[in-house]
Coordinates of C-alpha atoms and ligand atoms in Angstrom, one line a residue:
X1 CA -19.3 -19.9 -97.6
X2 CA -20.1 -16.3 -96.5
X3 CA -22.8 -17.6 -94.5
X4 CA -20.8 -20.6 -93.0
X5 CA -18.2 -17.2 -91.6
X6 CA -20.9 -15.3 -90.5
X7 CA -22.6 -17.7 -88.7
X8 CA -19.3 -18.9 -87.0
X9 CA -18.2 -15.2 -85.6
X10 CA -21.6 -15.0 -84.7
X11 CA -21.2 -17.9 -82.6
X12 CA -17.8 -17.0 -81.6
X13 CA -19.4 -13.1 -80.4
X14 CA -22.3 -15.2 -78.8
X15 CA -19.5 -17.6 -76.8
X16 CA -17.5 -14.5 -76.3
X17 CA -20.3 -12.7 -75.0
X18 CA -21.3 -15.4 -72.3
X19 CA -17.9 -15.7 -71.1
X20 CA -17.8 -11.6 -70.2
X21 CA -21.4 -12.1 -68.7
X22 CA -20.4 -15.2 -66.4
X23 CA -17.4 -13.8 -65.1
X24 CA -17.9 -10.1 -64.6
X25 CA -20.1 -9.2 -61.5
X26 CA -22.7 -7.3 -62.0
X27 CA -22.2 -4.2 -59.5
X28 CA -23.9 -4.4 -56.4
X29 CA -24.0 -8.0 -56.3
X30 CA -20.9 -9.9 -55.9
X31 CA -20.9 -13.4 -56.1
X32 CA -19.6 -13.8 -52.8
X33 CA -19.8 -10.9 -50.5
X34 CA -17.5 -10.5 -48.4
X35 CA -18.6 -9.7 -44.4
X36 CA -17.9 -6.0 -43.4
X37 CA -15.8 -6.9 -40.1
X38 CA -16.6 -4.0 -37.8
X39 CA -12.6 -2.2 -36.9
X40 CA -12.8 -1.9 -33.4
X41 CA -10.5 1.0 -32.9
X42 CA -8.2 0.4 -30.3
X43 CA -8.8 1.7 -26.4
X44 CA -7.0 4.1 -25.5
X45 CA -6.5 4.8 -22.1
X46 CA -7.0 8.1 -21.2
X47 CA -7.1 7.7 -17.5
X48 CA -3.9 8.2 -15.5
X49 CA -2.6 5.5 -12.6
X50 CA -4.3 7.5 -10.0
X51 CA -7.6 8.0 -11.6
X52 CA -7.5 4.2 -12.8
X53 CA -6.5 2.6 -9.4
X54 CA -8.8 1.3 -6.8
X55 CA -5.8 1.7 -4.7
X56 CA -3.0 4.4 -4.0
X57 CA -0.3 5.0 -6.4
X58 CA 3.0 6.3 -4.6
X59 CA 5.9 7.2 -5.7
X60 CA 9.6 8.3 -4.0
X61 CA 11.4 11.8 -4.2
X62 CA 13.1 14.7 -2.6
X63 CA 12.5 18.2 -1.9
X64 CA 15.0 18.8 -4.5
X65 CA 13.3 16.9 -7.4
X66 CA 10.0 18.7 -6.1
X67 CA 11.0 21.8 -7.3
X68 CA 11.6 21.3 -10.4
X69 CA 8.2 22.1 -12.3
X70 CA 8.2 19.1 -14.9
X71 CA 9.5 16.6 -12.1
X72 CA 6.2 18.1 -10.0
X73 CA 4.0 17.9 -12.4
X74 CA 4.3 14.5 -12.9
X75 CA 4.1 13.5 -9.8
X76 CA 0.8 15.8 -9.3
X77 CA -1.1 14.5 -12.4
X78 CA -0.1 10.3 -12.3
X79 CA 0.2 10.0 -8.3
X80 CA -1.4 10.2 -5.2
X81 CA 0.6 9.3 -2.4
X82 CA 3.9 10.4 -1.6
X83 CA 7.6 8.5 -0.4
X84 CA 10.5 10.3 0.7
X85 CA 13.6 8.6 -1.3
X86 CA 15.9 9.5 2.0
X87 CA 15.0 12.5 3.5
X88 CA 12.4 10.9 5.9
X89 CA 15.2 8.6 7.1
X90 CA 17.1 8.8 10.7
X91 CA 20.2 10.1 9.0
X92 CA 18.3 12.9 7.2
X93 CA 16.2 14.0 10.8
X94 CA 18.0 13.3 13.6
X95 CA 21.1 15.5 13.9
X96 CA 21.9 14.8 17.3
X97 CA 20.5 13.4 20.7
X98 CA 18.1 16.4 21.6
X99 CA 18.6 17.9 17.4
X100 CA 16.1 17.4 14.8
X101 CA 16.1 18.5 11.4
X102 CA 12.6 18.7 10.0
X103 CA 12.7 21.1 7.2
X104 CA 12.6 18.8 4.6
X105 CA 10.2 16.3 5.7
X106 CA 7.7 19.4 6.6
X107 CA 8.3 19.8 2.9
X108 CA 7.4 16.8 1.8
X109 CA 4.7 16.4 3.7
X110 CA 2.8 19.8 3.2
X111 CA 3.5 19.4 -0.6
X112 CA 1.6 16.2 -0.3
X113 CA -1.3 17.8 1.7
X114 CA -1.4 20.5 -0.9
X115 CA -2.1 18.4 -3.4
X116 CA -4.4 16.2 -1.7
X117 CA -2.0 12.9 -1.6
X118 CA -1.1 10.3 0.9
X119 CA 2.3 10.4 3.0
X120 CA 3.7 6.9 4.0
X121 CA 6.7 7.2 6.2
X122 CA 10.0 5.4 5.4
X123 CA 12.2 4.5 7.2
X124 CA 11.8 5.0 11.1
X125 CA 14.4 2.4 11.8
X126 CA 17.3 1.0 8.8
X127 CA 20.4 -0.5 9.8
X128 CA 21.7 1.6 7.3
X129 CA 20.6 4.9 8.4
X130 CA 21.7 5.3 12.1
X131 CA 23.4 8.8 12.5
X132 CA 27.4 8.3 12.8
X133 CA 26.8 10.1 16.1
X134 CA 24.1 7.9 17.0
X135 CA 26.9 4.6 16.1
X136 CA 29.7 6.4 17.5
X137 CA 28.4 7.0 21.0
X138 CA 27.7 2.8 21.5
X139 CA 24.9 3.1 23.3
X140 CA 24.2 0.1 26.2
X141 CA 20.8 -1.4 25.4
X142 CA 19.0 0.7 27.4
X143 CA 19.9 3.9 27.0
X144 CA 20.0 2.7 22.9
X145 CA 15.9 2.1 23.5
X146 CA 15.4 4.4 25.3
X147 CA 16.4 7.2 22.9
X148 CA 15.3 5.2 19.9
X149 CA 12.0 5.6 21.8
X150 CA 12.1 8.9 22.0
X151 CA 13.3 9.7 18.2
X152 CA 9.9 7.3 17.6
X153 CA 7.6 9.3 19.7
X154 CA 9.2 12.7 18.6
X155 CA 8.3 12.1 14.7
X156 CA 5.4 9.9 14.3
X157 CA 3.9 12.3 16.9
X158 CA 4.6 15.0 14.7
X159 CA 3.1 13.9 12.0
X160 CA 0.1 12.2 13.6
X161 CA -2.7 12.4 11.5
X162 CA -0.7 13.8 8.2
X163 CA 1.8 10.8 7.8
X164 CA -1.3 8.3 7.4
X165 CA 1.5 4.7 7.4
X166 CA 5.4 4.0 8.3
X167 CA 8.5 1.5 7.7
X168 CA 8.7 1.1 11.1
X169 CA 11.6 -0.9 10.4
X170 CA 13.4 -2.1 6.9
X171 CA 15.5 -4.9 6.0
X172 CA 16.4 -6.9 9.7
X173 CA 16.7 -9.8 7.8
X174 CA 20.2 -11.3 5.3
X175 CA 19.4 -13.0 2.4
X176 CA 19.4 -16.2 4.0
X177 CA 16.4 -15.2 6.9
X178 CA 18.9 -14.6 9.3
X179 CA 19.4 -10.9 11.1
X180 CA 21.5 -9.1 9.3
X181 CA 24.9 -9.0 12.1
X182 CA 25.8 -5.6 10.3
X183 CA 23.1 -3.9 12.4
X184 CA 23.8 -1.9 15.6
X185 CA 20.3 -3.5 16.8
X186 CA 21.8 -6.7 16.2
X187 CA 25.2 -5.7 18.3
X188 CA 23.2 -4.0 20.8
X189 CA 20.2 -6.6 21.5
X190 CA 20.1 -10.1 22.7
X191 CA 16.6 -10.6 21.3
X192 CA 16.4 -8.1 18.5
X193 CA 13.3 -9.1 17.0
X194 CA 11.9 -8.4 20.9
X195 CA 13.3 -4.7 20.2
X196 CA 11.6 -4.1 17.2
X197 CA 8.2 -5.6 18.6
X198 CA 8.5 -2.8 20.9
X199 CA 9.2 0.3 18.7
X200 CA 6.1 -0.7 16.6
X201 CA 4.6 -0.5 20.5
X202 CA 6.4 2.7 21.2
X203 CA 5.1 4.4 17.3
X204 CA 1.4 3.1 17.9
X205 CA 1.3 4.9 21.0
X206 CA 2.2 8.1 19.6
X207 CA -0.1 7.9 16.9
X208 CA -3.3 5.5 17.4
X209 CA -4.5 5.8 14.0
X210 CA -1.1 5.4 11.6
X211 CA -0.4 1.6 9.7
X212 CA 2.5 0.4 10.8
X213 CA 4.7 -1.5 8.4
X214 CA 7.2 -4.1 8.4
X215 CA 9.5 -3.3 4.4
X216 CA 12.1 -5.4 3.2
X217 CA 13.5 -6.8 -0.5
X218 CA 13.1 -9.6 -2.3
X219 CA 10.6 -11.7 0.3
X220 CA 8.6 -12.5 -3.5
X221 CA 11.8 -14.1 -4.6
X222 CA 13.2 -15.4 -1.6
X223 CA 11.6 -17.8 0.7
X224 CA 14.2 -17.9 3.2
X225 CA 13.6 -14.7 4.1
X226 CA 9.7 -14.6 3.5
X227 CA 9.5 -17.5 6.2
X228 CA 11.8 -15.2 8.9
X229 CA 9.5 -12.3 7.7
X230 CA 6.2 -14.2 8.6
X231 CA 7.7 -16.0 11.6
X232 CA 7.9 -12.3 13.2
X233 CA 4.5 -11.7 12.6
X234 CA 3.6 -14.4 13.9
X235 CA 5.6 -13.6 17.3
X236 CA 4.3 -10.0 17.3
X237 CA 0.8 -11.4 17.2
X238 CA 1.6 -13.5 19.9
X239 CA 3.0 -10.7 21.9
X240 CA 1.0 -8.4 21.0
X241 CA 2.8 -5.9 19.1
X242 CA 1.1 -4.1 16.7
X243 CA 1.7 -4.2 13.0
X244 CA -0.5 -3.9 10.0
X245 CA 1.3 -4.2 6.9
X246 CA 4.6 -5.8 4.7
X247 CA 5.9 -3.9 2.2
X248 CA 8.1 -5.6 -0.5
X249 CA 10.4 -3.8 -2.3
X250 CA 10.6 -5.3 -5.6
X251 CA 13.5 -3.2 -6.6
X252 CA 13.1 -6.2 -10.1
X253 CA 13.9 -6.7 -13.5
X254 CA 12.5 -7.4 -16.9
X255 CA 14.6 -11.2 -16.5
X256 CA 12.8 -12.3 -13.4
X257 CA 10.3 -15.1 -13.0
X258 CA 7.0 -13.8 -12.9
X259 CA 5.7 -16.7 -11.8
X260 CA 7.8 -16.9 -8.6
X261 CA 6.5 -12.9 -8.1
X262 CA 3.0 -13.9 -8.4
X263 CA 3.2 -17.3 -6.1
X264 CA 5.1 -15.1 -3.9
X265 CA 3.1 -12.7 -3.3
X266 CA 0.2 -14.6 -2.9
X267 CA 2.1 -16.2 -0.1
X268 CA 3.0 -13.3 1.9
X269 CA -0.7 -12.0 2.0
X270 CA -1.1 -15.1 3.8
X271 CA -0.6 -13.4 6.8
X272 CA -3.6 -11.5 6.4
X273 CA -1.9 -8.0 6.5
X274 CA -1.9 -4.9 4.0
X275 CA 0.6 -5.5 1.4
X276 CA 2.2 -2.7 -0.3
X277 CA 4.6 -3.0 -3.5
X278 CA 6.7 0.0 -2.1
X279 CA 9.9 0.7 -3.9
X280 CA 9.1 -0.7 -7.6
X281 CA 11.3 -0.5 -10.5
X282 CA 12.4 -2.6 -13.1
X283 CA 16.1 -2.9 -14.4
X284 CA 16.5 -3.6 -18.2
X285 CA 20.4 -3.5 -18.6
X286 CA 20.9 -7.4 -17.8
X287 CA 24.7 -7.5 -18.4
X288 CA 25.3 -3.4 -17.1
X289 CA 26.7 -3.4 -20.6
X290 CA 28.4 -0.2 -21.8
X291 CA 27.1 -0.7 -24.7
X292 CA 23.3 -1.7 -23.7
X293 CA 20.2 -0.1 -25.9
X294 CA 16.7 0.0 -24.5
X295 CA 15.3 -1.1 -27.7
X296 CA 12.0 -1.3 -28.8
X297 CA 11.6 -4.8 -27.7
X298 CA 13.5 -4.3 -24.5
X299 CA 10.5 -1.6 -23.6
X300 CA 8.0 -4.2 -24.7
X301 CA 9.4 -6.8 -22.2
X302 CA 9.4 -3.9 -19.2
X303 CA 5.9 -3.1 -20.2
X304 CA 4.6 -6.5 -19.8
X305 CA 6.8 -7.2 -16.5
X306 CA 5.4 -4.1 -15.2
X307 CA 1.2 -5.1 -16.4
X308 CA 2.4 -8.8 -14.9
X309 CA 3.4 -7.5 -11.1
X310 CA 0.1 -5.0 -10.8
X311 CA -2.1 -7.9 -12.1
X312 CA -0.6 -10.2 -9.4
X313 CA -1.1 -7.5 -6.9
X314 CA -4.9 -6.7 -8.2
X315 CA -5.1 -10.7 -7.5
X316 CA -4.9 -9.9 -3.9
X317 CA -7.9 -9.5 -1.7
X318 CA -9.0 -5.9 -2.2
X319 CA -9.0 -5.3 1.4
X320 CA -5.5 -5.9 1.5
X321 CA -4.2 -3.7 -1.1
X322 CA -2.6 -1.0 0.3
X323 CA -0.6 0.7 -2.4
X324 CA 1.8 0.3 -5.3
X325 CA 4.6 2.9 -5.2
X326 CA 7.6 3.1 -7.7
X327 CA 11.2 4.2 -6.5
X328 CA 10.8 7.4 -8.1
X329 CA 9.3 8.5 -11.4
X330 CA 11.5 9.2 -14.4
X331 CA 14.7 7.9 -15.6
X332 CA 16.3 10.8 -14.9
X333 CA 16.4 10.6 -11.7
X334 CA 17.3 6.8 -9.8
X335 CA 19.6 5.0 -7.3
X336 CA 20.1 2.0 -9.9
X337 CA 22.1 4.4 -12.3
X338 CA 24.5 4.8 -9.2
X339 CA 23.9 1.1 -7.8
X340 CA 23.7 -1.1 -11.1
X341 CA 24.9 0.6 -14.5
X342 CA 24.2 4.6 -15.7
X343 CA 22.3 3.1 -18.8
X344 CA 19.7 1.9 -16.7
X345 CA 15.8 2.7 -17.6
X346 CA 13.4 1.7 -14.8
X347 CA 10.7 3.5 -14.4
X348 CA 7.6 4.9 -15.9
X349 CA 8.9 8.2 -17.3
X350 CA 11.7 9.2 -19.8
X351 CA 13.9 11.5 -18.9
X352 CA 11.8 14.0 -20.8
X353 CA 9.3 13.4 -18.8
X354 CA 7.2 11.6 -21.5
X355 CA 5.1 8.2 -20.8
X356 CA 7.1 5.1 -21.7
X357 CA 5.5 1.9 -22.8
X358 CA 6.1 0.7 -18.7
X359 CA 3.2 3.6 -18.0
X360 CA 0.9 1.4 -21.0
X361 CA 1.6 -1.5 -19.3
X362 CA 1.3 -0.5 -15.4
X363 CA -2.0 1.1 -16.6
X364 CA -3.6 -2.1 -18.4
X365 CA -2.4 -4.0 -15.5
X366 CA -5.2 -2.1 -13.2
X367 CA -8.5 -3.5 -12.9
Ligands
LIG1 O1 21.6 15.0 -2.0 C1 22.7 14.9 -1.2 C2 23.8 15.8 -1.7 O2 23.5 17.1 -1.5 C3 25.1 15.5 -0.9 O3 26.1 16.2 -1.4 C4 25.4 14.0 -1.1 C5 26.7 13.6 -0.4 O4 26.4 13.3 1.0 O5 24.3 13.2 -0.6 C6 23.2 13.4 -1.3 O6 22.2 12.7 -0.7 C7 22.3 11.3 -1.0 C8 20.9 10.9 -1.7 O7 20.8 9.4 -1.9 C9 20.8 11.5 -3.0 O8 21.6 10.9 -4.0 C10 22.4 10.6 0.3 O9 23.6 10.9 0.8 C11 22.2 9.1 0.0 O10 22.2 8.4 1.3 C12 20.9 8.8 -0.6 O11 20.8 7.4 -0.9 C13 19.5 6.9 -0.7 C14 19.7 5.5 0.0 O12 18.4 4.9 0.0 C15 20.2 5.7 1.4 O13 19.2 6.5 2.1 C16 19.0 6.7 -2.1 O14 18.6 7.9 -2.7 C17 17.7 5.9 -2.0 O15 17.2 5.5 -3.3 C18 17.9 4.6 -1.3 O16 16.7 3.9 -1.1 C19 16.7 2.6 -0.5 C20 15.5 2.5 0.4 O17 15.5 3.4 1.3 C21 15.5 1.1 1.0 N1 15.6 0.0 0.0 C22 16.7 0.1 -1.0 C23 16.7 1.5 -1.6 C24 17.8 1.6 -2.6 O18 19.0 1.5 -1.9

């Protein structure tokens, strides 16, 4: 009997002790080892937009914003090429018939040449920036060109060699391709379009070297006006008038197509000339809601809009990039808080002068 008990535990221990064997690994060899995946630690990009680019970052300010250290230092360390917001304008220069006010775009520009940036020049003629003098007076056609002509000469001569581009004109066209009827060119001119051939004529001879540009909104989104847009190139080629470059706007927003951006884009470079992306920023507050927070996903959906309209401008020929400049550089400081909703956050700074995930994504949207 006592045998019969020992024998079974002995067989039971024996069993027991197989089980244990078969299931526990012996260390070092498992029975199915599982592949060390290298971690790839993320890139992070140290470069800044400047140093990244293969093309010149801009972006728009004032004298005022200038001297304020943070708002300067920004602009110093991300950006290379320099927009006056307003001060470069006809309202901000020309005082009177023979009186020019240049203290602030001598500013501008020597701040730029001090810190070894680019100066494009915007707006030599805007619809919307005609002195009240200038508008009061009514000039006849002639005596309108004529000093227009002269205002022309007077700055571009100025700043030949330091102002390397300029808006010769901005927005001539409505929404719908037609001229805008608001303008005094348009009251003034039977052939307007003839008018503004000729001031491109009249800046080109005052400075051989400078690229002369053509700036308006929304010809990405709006065919209409992208058709009037290239029909005038086509009639300045034709005539003769020099002009080297478009620059779009794309004042945007994190709810537009970026399909239609892309396609039209790659439309407008059609015409063969530089295209610039010159007053970029992208609106988040959809319904200017009192109530709106730029949440986390909200800063996604900028970031990607942002990566999506610098990859569709790096889809361009090379040769005809000419710059991408955003309308300004922190949130602190825009038109759109004034012009759509004061919780607006557009562009690539916060207000603290921090990066925002729209910086990431303008970044990763180089090549
Ligand atoms: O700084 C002066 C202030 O000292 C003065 O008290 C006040 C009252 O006159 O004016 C202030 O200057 C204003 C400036 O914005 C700063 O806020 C100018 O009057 C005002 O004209 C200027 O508006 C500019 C506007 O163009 C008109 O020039 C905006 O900053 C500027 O963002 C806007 O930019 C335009 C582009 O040129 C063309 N595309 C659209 C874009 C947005 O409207």
């Amino acid at each position: 009997m006592l045998n019969l008990i020992c024998k079974t535990s002995l067989i039971k221990s024996v069993l027991l002790l197989l089980i244990i064997v078969g299931t526990t690994p012996l260390t070092g060899c498992s029975e199915k080892e599982e592949p060390v995946i290298p971690v790839t630690p993320p890139v992070v990009e140290t470069k800044t937009l400047k140093e990244k680019a293969k093309f010149p970052i801009g972006a728009a300010v004032t004298v005022a914003h200038l001297k304020e250290a943070d708002f300067a230092n920004a602009f110093k360390s991300n950006y290379n090429q320099l927009s006056a917001e307003y001060e470069m304008k006809m309202k901000g220069i020309w005082t009177s018939l023979t009186g020019y006010s240049f203290d602030n775009t001598d500013y501008l520009v020597n701040f730029a040449l001090q810190n070894n940036m680019k100066v494009h020049g915007h707006a030599l003629l805007w619809y919307s920036s005609f002195p009240d003098w200038f508008k009061t007076v009514a000039y006849d056609s002639l005596n309108f060109e004529n000093n227009v002509k002269t205002y022309i000469q007077t700055v571009v001569s100025r700043y030949k060699g330091k102002i390397v581009s300029w808006d010769v004109a901005n927005e001539i066209f409505a929404d719908d391709g037609t001229l805008r009827v608001e303008s005094t060119v348009y009251k003034t001119f039977k052939d307007p379009i003839a008018f503004y051939g000729r001031c491109f004529q009249y800046a080109r001879n005052a400075d051989p070297d400078v690229k002369l540009f053509y700036n308006d909104y929304d010809q990405v989104l709006n065919s209409a006006k992208r058709n009037s847009v290239s029909k005038m190139v086509e009639r300045f080629k034709k005539a003769g008038y020099p002009i080297d470059g478009i620059g779009d706007q794309f004042h945007t927003t994190i709810w537009t197509s970026k399909t239609t951006i892309s396609n039209g884009l790659t439309d407008i470079a059609r015409t063969g000339l530089l295209i610039h992306i010159s007053e970029l920023d992208i609106r988040v507050n959809q319904n200017k809601s009192d109530s709106y927070v730029f949440t986390d996903a909200e800063m996604i959906r900028q970031s990607d809009m942002y990566k999506s309209i610098v990859e569709s401008f790096e889809s361009l020929p090379q040769a005809q990039k000419f710059a991408i400049t955003t309308w300004g550089i922190t949130d602190k400081y825009t038109w759109l808080t004034g012009w759509w909703h004061p919780k607006e956050y557009p562009l690539l700074f916060n207000s603290n002068y921090t990066k925002k995930k729209a910086y990431d994504g303008f970044l990763s949207g180089l090549k």
